Coordinates of C-alpha atoms and ligand atoms in Angstrom, one line a residue:
M514 CA 0.0 0.0 0.0
R515 CA 1.2 3.5 -0.7
Q516 CA 2.3 5.8 2.1
I517 CA -0.5 7.4 4.1
K518 CA -0.4 11.2 4.1
C519 CA -1.6 12.9 7.3
L520 CA -2.1 16.5 8.2
I521 CA -2.2 17.3 11.9
T522 CA -3.0 20.6 13.5
A523 CA -1.9 21.6 17.0
G524 CA -1.7 24.4 19.5
A525 CA -3.9 27.4 20.1
T526 CA -4.8 30.1 17.6
R527 CA -4.4 33.7 18.5
E528 CA -6.9 36.3 17.4
Y529 CA -5.3 39.7 17.7
F530 CA -7.3 42.9 18.3
D531 CA -4.3 45.2 18.2
P532 CA -0.6 44.5 17.5
V533 CA 0.2 43.4 21.0
R534 CA -3.1 41.8 22.4
F535 CA -5.1 38.8 21.4
I536 CA -7.7 36.3 22.7
S537 CA -6.6 32.7 22.9
N538 CA -6.7 29.6 25.1
P539 CA -4.3 27.6 27.2
S540 CA -3.5 24.8 24.6
T541 CA 0.2 24.0 24.6
G542 CA 0.4 21.9 21.5
K543 CA 1.6 18.9 23.4
M544 CA -1.2 16.5 22.3
G545 CA -1.0 17.4 18.6
I546 CA 2.8 17.2 18.6
A547 CA 2.6 13.8 20.3
I548 CA 0.1 12.7 17.5
A549 CA 2.4 14.0 14.8
K550 CA 5.3 12.0 16.2
A551 CA 3.2 8.9 16.5
C552 CA 2.0 9.3 12.9
K553 CA 5.6 9.7 11.7
D554 CA 6.7 6.6 13.7
S555 CA 3.9 4.6 12.0
G556 CA 5.5 5.4 8.7
W557 CA 3.0 8.1 7.6
E558 CA 4.1 11.1 5.7
T559 CA 3.3 13.8 8.3
T560 CA 2.7 17.5 8.1
L561 CA 2.1 19.6 11.2
V562 CA 0.2 22.9 11.0
I563 CA 0.9 24.6 14.3
G564 CA -0.5 27.7 16.1
A565 CA 0.9 29.1 19.3
A566 CA 2.6 26.3 21.2
S567 CA 4.7 26.4 24.4
V568 CA 6.7 23.3 23.6
P569 CA 9.3 22.9 20.9
T570 CA 8.2 21.6 17.5
P571 CA 9.5 18.2 16.6
D572 CA 12.6 17.7 14.4
G573 CA 12.1 15.8 11.2
I574 CA 8.4 16.7 10.7
E575 CA 7.4 19.3 8.1
T576 CA 6.0 22.1 10.3
I577 CA 4.0 25.1 9.1
S578 CA 3.1 28.0 11.4
A579 CA -0.5 29.3 11.5
I580 CA -1.2 31.9 14.1
S581 CA -4.9 32.8 13.6
A582 CA -7.9 30.6 12.7
E583 CA -7.9 32.3 9.3
D584 CA -4.2 31.3 8.8
M585 CA -4.9 27.8 10.0
L586 CA -7.8 27.5 7.6
R587 CA -5.6 28.7 4.7
E588 CA -2.7 26.4 5.5
T589 CA -4.9 23.3 6.1
S590 CA -7.1 24.0 3.0
A591 CA -3.9 24.2 0.8
R592 CA -2.9 20.7 1.9
F593 CA -6.2 19.0 2.3
S594 CA -6.8 17.6 -1.2
D595 CA -3.5 15.8 -1.0
C596 CA -4.0 14.2 2.4
D597 CA -5.6 10.9 3.5
I598 CA -6.3 11.9 7.1
L599 CA -6.7 15.2 8.9
I600 CA -6.4 15.1 12.7
M601 CA -7.6 18.6 14.0
T602 CA -6.0 18.7 17.5
A603 CA -5.7 22.5 17.5
A604 CA -7.7 24.5 19.9
V605 CA -9.0 27.0 17.4
S606 CA -10.4 30.1 19.0
D607 CA -14.2 30.1 18.5
M608 CA -14.4 33.9 18.4
R609 CA -12.3 36.7 17.1
P610 CA -12.4 40.5 17.4
K611 CA -14.3 42.0 14.5
V612 CA -11.7 44.7 14.0
K613 CA -8.0 44.6 14.4
S614 CA -6.6 48.0 15.2
A615 CA -3.3 48.9 13.5
Q616 CA -2.2 50.7 16.7
K617 CA -2.2 49.6 20.3
V618 CA -5.6 50.5 21.8
K619 CA -5.5 52.7 24.8
K620 CA -6.6 51.1 28.1
E621 CA -9.5 53.5 28.5
K622 CA -10.9 52.5 25.2
L623 CA -10.7 48.8 25.6
N624 CA -14.2 48.1 26.8
M625 CA -15.7 50.0 24.0
L626 CA -13.6 48.4 21.3
V627 CA -13.9 44.6 21.4
E628 CA -16.8 43.3 19.4
F629 CA -16.6 39.6 18.5
E630 CA -17.5 37.5 15.5
Q631 CA -17.2 33.7 15.0
T632 CA -14.0 32.3 13.4
P633 CA -14.4 30.1 10.4
D634 CA -15.0 26.5 11.4
I635 CA -12.1 24.7 9.7
L636 CA -13.4 21.2 10.0
K637 CA -16.9 22.1 8.9
T638 CA -15.4 24.0 5.9
L639 CA -13.1 21.1 4.9
S640 CA -15.7 18.4 5.4
K641 CA -17.7 20.0 2.5
S642 CA -14.9 19.2 0.0
K643 CA -14.0 15.8 1.5
N644 CA -13.8 12.8 -0.8
R645 CA -11.5 10.1 0.5
Q646 CA -10.1 12.0 3.4
I647 CA -10.7 10.8 7.0
L648 CA -11.6 13.7 9.3
I649 CA -10.8 13.4 13.0
G650 CA -11.8 16.1 15.5
F651 CA -11.0 16.8 19.1
A652 CA -13.5 17.9 21.7
A653 CA -12.3 19.5 24.9
E654 CA -15.3 19.6 27.3
T655 CA -15.8 20.5 30.9
N656 CA -19.1 18.6 31.3
D657 CA -21.4 16.2 29.4
V658 CA -18.4 15.1 27.4
E659 CA -20.0 12.3 25.4
T660 CA -23.2 14.3 24.5
Y661 CA -21.2 17.3 23.3
A662 CA -18.6 15.2 21.5
K663 CA -21.2 13.2 19.6
K664 CA -23.0 16.5 18.6
K665 CA -19.8 17.9 17.2
L666 CA -19.1 14.6 15.4
K667 CA -22.4 15.0 13.5
E668 CA -22.4 18.7 13.0
K669 CA -18.8 18.8 11.6
N670 CA -19.4 15.6 9.5
L671 CA -16.4 13.8 11.0
D672 CA -15.3 10.2 10.9
A673 CA -14.4 10.2 14.6
I674 CA -14.0 12.6 17.5
A675 CA -11.5 12.2 20.4
A676 CA -13.1 13.6 23.5
N677 CA -11.5 14.6 26.8
N678 CA -12.7 16.3 30.0
V679 CA -10.5 19.3 30.5
S680 CA -11.9 20.0 33.9
K681 CA -10.2 16.9 35.4
K682 CA -7.2 17.5 37.6
D683 CA -3.9 16.9 35.8
A684 CA -5.4 16.0 32.4
G685 CA -6.1 18.0 29.2
F686 CA -4.7 21.5 28.6
A687 CA -1.0 22.0 29.6
S688 CA -0.8 18.6 31.4
D689 CA 1.5 15.8 30.2
F690 CA -1.5 13.5 30.7
N691 CA -4.8 13.1 29.1
E692 CA -7.8 10.8 29.1
I693 CA -9.5 10.1 25.8
S694 CA -12.7 8.5 24.5
L695 CA -12.9 8.0 20.8
F696 CA -16.4 8.1 19.2
F697 CA -16.8 6.9 15.6
K698 CA -19.4 7.9 13.0
D699 CA -20.6 4.3 12.9
G700 CA -21.6 4.5 16.6
K701 CA -18.6 2.5 17.9
T702 CA -16.5 3.8 20.8
A703 CA -12.9 3.2 21.8
E704 CA -11.8 4.0 25.4
L705 CA -8.2 4.9 25.3
G706 CA -8.2 5.6 29.0
R707 CA -5.7 7.7 30.9
G708 CA -2.0 8.0 30.0
T709 CA 0.7 10.4 28.9
K710 CA 0.0 12.3 25.8
D711 CA 2.7 10.2 24.0
E712 CA 1.1 6.9 25.1
L713 CA -2.4 8.1 24.0
A714 CA -1.1 9.4 20.7
Q715 CA 0.4 6.0 19.9
K716 CA -2.8 4.2 20.9
L717 CA -4.9 6.6 18.8
V718 CA -2.8 6.3 15.7
K719 CA -2.8 2.5 16.0
I720 CA -6.7 2.5 16.3
L721 CA -7.1 4.9 13.4
S722 CA -4.7 2.9 11.3
E723 CA -6.6 -0.4 11.9
K724 CA -10.0 1.2 11.5
F725 CA -9.4 3.2 8.3
F726 CA -6.3 1.9 6.5
S727 CA -6.0 -1.8 7.0
Ligands
C5P2098 O1 -16.5 23.4 18.4 P1 -15.2 23.0 19.1 O2 -14.2 24.1 19.0 O3 -15.3 22.5 20.4 O4 -14.7 21.8 18.2 C1 -13.5 21.2 18.4 C2 -13.0 20.6 17.1 O5 -13.3 21.5 16.0 C3 -11.5 20.5 17.1 O6 -11.1 19.4 16.4 C4 -11.0 21.8 16.5 O7 -9.7 21.8 16.0 C5 -12.1 22.1 15.5 N1 -12.4 23.5 15.2 C6 -12.2 23.9 13.9 N2 -12.5 25.3 13.6 C7 -13.0 26.1 14.6 C8 -13.1 25.6 15.9 C9 -12.8 24.3 16.2 O8 -11.9 23.2 13.0 N3 -13.2 27.4 14.3

């Protein structure tokens, strides 16, 4: 079989409202980077599109920087038709400021300035042009994890969604550990349990490989 081409996104997007301020979230990029490494170790041709990350990007993996949701949409779209599987680990900011000021906004004017709009939903956008590509999303939730994850699986037209509870102590954002349940489009579930992000990434790639490419 020919080499599988995968596209992974990781990290947080930053949505600037002036040259020095932005809205974002605490994603470090650890989970996505661990998945990119696991994909490469499985022999897949791996490209990583990364937003803001607080850990070093891996050597030996093609890595593209994408700071905002708009950048991430552009960089993933440009590579989507050529990939077999997209794993969207990135914590894309849901909202962005409507206007970006060219100059630093004065403190006194801040509360008047920031009006928000939704960022483009990258998965939803790409799922419209999907043909052979497998689309995997991530859902970081603080409650009703399964219900919300399954809702996103359907709404974003995904093949599977990896869900985790980010309110748990020492799991999720910024931690080296995570706990993942994987929900498939066909109704099946795989419990990956708790582990380091590297361990979970290896389990995830093995499951995806068996499910979609064997
Ligand atoms: O809707 P929510 O942000 O919780 O969905 C999570 C999944 O959707 C993740 O895989 C994330 O990368 C992706 N996403 C996206 N575009 C957005 C927001 C989230 O592709 N604007």
